[in-house]
């Protein structure tokens, strides 16, 4: 059975990075492209928000052994998406954490 190479590889210890595989760094490069295309370009910033791309970029704000430096490029992209764009800033401010980790944190807080 083949492994899904698009899934983030969270464990870096013992991780094998096959940098010859064409998928290596693909997501990182897409995030980098979005960030660069949105630099001081209001129409691109708005288009990314309208297509729910800001959420996708925020989802990439984690360490991924298959996509070195994706966290840094994601932060850079969010910075460029929000540069002089109040609508994008408001969208980012309105986002809340979701997922398994957030559920655990919420349950712990409720138990306290």
PDB file of C-alpha atoms in Angstrom:
ATOM      1  CA  UNK A   1       0.000   0.000   0.000  1.00  0.00           C
ATOM      2  CA  UNK A   2       1.418   3.402  -0.968  1.00  0.00           C
ATOM      3  CA  UNK A   3       1.662   6.204   1.560  1.00  0.00           C
ATOM      4  CA  UNK A   4       0.002   9.581   1.100  1.00  0.00           C
ATOM      5  CA  UNK A   5       2.892  11.956   0.513  1.00  0.00           C
ATOM      6  CA  UNK A   6       0.658  15.027   0.872  1.00  0.00           C
ATOM      7  CA  UNK A   7       0.005  14.299   4.550  1.00  0.00           C
ATOM      8  CA  UNK A   8       2.233  16.307   6.859  1.00  0.00           C
ATOM      9  CA  UNK A   9       5.023  14.259   8.423  1.00  0.00           C
ATOM     10  CA  UNK A  10       4.930  15.468  12.029  1.00  0.00           C
ATOM     11  CA  UNK A  11       7.651  13.213  13.430  1.00  0.00           C
ATOM     12  CA  UNK A  12      11.021  14.493  12.354  1.00  0.00           C
ATOM     13  CA  UNK A  13      13.067  11.984  14.370  1.00  0.00           C
ATOM     14  CA  UNK A  14      13.850   9.076  12.106  1.00  0.00           C
ATOM     15  CA  UNK A  15      12.006  10.709   9.216  1.00  0.00           C
ATOM     16  CA  UNK A  16      13.283   9.925   5.783  1.00  0.00           C
ATOM     17  CA  UNK A  17      13.322  12.905   3.464  1.00  0.00           C
ATOM     18  CA  UNK A  18      13.495  11.742  -0.118  1.00  0.00           C
ATOM     19  CA  UNK A  19      14.374  15.073  -1.721  1.00  0.00           C
ATOM     20  CA  UNK A  20      14.541  13.433  -5.146  1.00  0.00           C
ATOM     21  CA  UNK A  21      10.799  12.683  -5.073  1.00  0.00           C
ATOM     22  CA  UNK A  22       8.852  15.328  -7.046  1.00  0.00           C
ATOM     23  CA  UNK A  23       6.402  15.893  -4.189  1.00  0.00           C
ATOM     24  CA  UNK A  24       9.130  16.919  -1.733  1.00  0.00           C
ATOM     25  CA  UNK A  25       8.554  20.595  -0.938  1.00  0.00           C
ATOM     26  CA  UNK A  26       5.527  20.875  -3.236  1.00  0.00           C
ATOM     27  CA  UNK A  27       3.128  22.255  -0.597  1.00  0.00           C
ATOM     28  CA  UNK A  28       5.830  24.592   0.693  1.00  0.00           C
ATOM     29  CA  UNK A  29       6.381  25.954  -2.802  1.00  0.00           C
ATOM     30  CA  UNK A  30       2.636  26.497  -3.299  1.00  0.00           C
ATOM     31  CA  UNK A  31       2.447  28.444  -0.016  1.00  0.00           C
ATOM     32  CA  UNK A  32       5.525  30.436  -1.050  1.00  0.00           C
ATOM     33  CA  UNK A  33       3.875  31.221  -4.395  1.00  0.00           C
ATOM     34  CA  UNK A  34       0.678  32.426  -2.711  1.00  0.00           C
ATOM     35  CA  UNK A  35       2.689  34.620  -0.350  1.00  0.00           C
ATOM     36  CA  UNK A  36       4.730  36.160  -3.131  1.00  0.00           C
ATOM     37  CA  UNK A  37       1.733  36.734  -5.415  1.00  0.00           C
ATOM     38  CA  UNK A  38      -0.105  38.552  -2.614  1.00  0.00           C
ATOM     39  CA  UNK A  39       2.700  40.951  -1.757  1.00  0.00           C
ATOM     40  CA  UNK A  40       1.199  44.449  -2.146  1.00  0.00           C
ATOM     41  CA  UNK A  41      -1.441  43.107  -4.547  1.00  0.00           C
ATOM     42  CA  UNK A  42      -4.917  43.800  -3.174  1.00  0.00           C
ATOM     43  CA  UNK A  43      -6.811  41.853  -5.839  1.00  0.00           C
ATOM     44  CA  UNK A  44      -4.784  38.676  -5.191  1.00  0.00           C
ATOM     45  CA  UNK A  45      -5.177  39.124  -1.425  1.00  0.00           C
ATOM     46  CA  UNK A  46      -8.945  39.360  -1.797  1.00  0.00           C
ATOM     47  CA  UNK A  47      -9.106  36.434  -4.222  1.00  0.00           C
ATOM     48  CA  UNK A  48      -7.266  34.157  -1.793  1.00  0.00           C
ATOM     49  CA  UNK A  49      -9.701  35.119   0.985  1.00  0.00           C
ATOM     50  CA  UNK A  50     -12.759  34.654  -1.244  1.00  0.00           C
ATOM     51  CA  UNK A  51     -11.571  31.172  -2.247  1.00  0.00           C
ATOM     52  CA  UNK A  52     -11.006  30.247   1.441  1.00  0.00           C
ATOM     53  CA  UNK A  53      -7.269  30.168   0.848  1.00  0.00           C
ATOM     54  CA  UNK A  54      -6.383  31.914   4.103  1.00  0.00           C
ATOM     55  CA  UNK A  55      -7.687  28.906   6.035  1.00  0.00           C
ATOM     56  CA  UNK A  56      -5.595  26.605   3.869  1.00  0.00           C
ATOM     57  CA  UNK A  57      -2.470  28.651   4.516  1.00  0.00           C
ATOM     58  CA  UNK A  58      -3.193  28.667   8.264  1.00  0.00           C
ATOM     59  CA  UNK A  59      -3.570  24.863   8.145  1.00  0.00           C
ATOM     60  CA  UNK A  60       0.010  24.679   6.883  1.00  0.00           C
ATOM     61  CA  UNK A  61       1.365  26.492   9.959  1.00  0.00           C
ATOM     62  CA  UNK A  62       3.026  23.388  11.362  1.00  0.00           C
ATOM     63  CA  UNK A  63       6.246  21.467  10.999  1.00  0.00           C
ATOM     64  CA  UNK A  64       6.258  19.065   8.081  1.00  0.00           C
ATOM     65  CA  UNK A  65       9.220  16.804   7.390  1.00  0.00           C
ATOM     66  CA  UNK A  66       8.258  16.571   3.717  1.00  0.00           C
ATOM     67  CA  UNK A  67       8.044  20.335   3.293  1.00  0.00           C
ATOM     68  CA  UNK A  68      11.012  22.006   4.983  1.00  0.00           C
ATOM     69  CA  UNK A  69      10.354  25.596   6.085  1.00  0.00           C
ATOM     70  CA  UNK A  70       6.600  25.399   5.326  1.00  0.00           C
ATOM     71  CA  UNK A  71       5.869  26.996   8.705  1.00  0.00           C
ATOM     72  CA  UNK A  72       8.039  30.007   7.901  1.00  0.00           C
ATOM     73  CA  UNK A  73       6.586  30.391   4.401  1.00  0.00           C
ATOM     74  CA  UNK A  74       3.052  30.119   5.839  1.00  0.00           C
ATOM     75  CA  UNK A  75       3.748  32.945   8.284  1.00  0.00           C
ATOM     76  CA  UNK A  76       5.226  35.023   5.455  1.00  0.00           C
ATOM     77  CA  UNK A  77       2.151  34.350   3.290  1.00  0.00           C
ATOM     78  CA  UNK A  78      -0.239  35.367   6.081  1.00  0.00           C
ATOM     79  CA  UNK A  79       1.773  38.549   6.577  1.00  0.00           C
ATOM     80  CA  UNK A  80       1.488  39.395   2.873  1.00  0.00           C
ATOM     81  CA  UNK A  81      -2.207  38.464   2.789  1.00  0.00           C
ATOM     82  CA  UNK A  82      -2.939  40.862   5.665  1.00  0.00           C
ATOM     83  CA  UNK A  83      -0.689  43.733   4.533  1.00  0.00           C
ATOM     84  CA  UNK A  84      -2.954  46.820   4.214  1.00  0.00           C
ATOM     85  CA  UNK A  85      -6.037  44.574   3.951  1.00  0.00           C
ATOM     86  CA  UNK A  86      -8.527  45.075   6.777  1.00  0.00           C
ATOM     87  CA  UNK A  87     -10.871  42.355   5.493  1.00  0.00           C
ATOM     88  CA  UNK A  88      -8.134  39.720   5.609  1.00  0.00           C
ATOM     89  CA  UNK A  89      -7.007  40.900   9.045  1.00  0.00           C
ATOM     90  CA  UNK A  90     -10.592  40.592  10.285  1.00  0.00           C
ATOM     91  CA  UNK A  91     -10.863  37.105   8.810  1.00  0.00           C
ATOM     92  CA  UNK A  92      -7.667  35.941  10.523  1.00  0.00           C
ATOM     93  CA  UNK A  93      -8.803  37.498  13.802  1.00  0.00           C
ATOM     94  CA  UNK A  94     -12.123  35.645  13.593  1.00  0.00           C
ATOM     95  CA  UNK A  95     -10.571  32.210  13.072  1.00  0.00           C
ATOM     96  CA  UNK A  96     -10.594  29.824  16.008  1.00  0.00           C
ATOM     97  CA  UNK A  97      -8.522  26.702  16.525  1.00  0.00           C
ATOM     98  CA  UNK A  98     -10.257  23.451  15.690  1.00  0.00           C
ATOM     99  CA  UNK A  99      -9.308  19.824  15.523  1.00  0.00           C
ATOM    100  CA  UNK A 100      -8.188  17.060  17.838  1.00  0.00           C
ATOM    101  CA  UNK A 101      -5.630  19.124  19.756  1.00  0.00           C
ATOM    102  CA  UNK A 102      -8.097  21.950  20.295  1.00  0.00           C
ATOM    103  CA  UNK A 103     -10.736  19.507  21.541  1.00  0.00           C
ATOM    104  CA  UNK A 104      -8.319  18.066  24.095  1.00  0.00           C
ATOM    105  CA  UNK A 105      -7.356  21.547  25.317  1.00  0.00           C
ATOM    106  CA  UNK A 106     -11.029  22.538  25.583  1.00  0.00           C
ATOM    107  CA  UNK A 107     -11.864  19.384  27.550  1.00  0.00           C
ATOM    108  CA  UNK A 108      -8.961  19.968  29.937  1.00  0.00           C
ATOM    109  CA  UNK A 109     -10.032  23.576  30.495  1.00  0.00           C
ATOM    110  CA  UNK A 110     -13.617  22.498  31.158  1.00  0.00           C
ATOM    111  CA  UNK A 111     -12.469  19.842  33.649  1.00  0.00           C
ATOM    112  CA  UNK A 112     -10.414  22.390  35.616  1.00  0.00           C
TER     113      UNK A 112
END
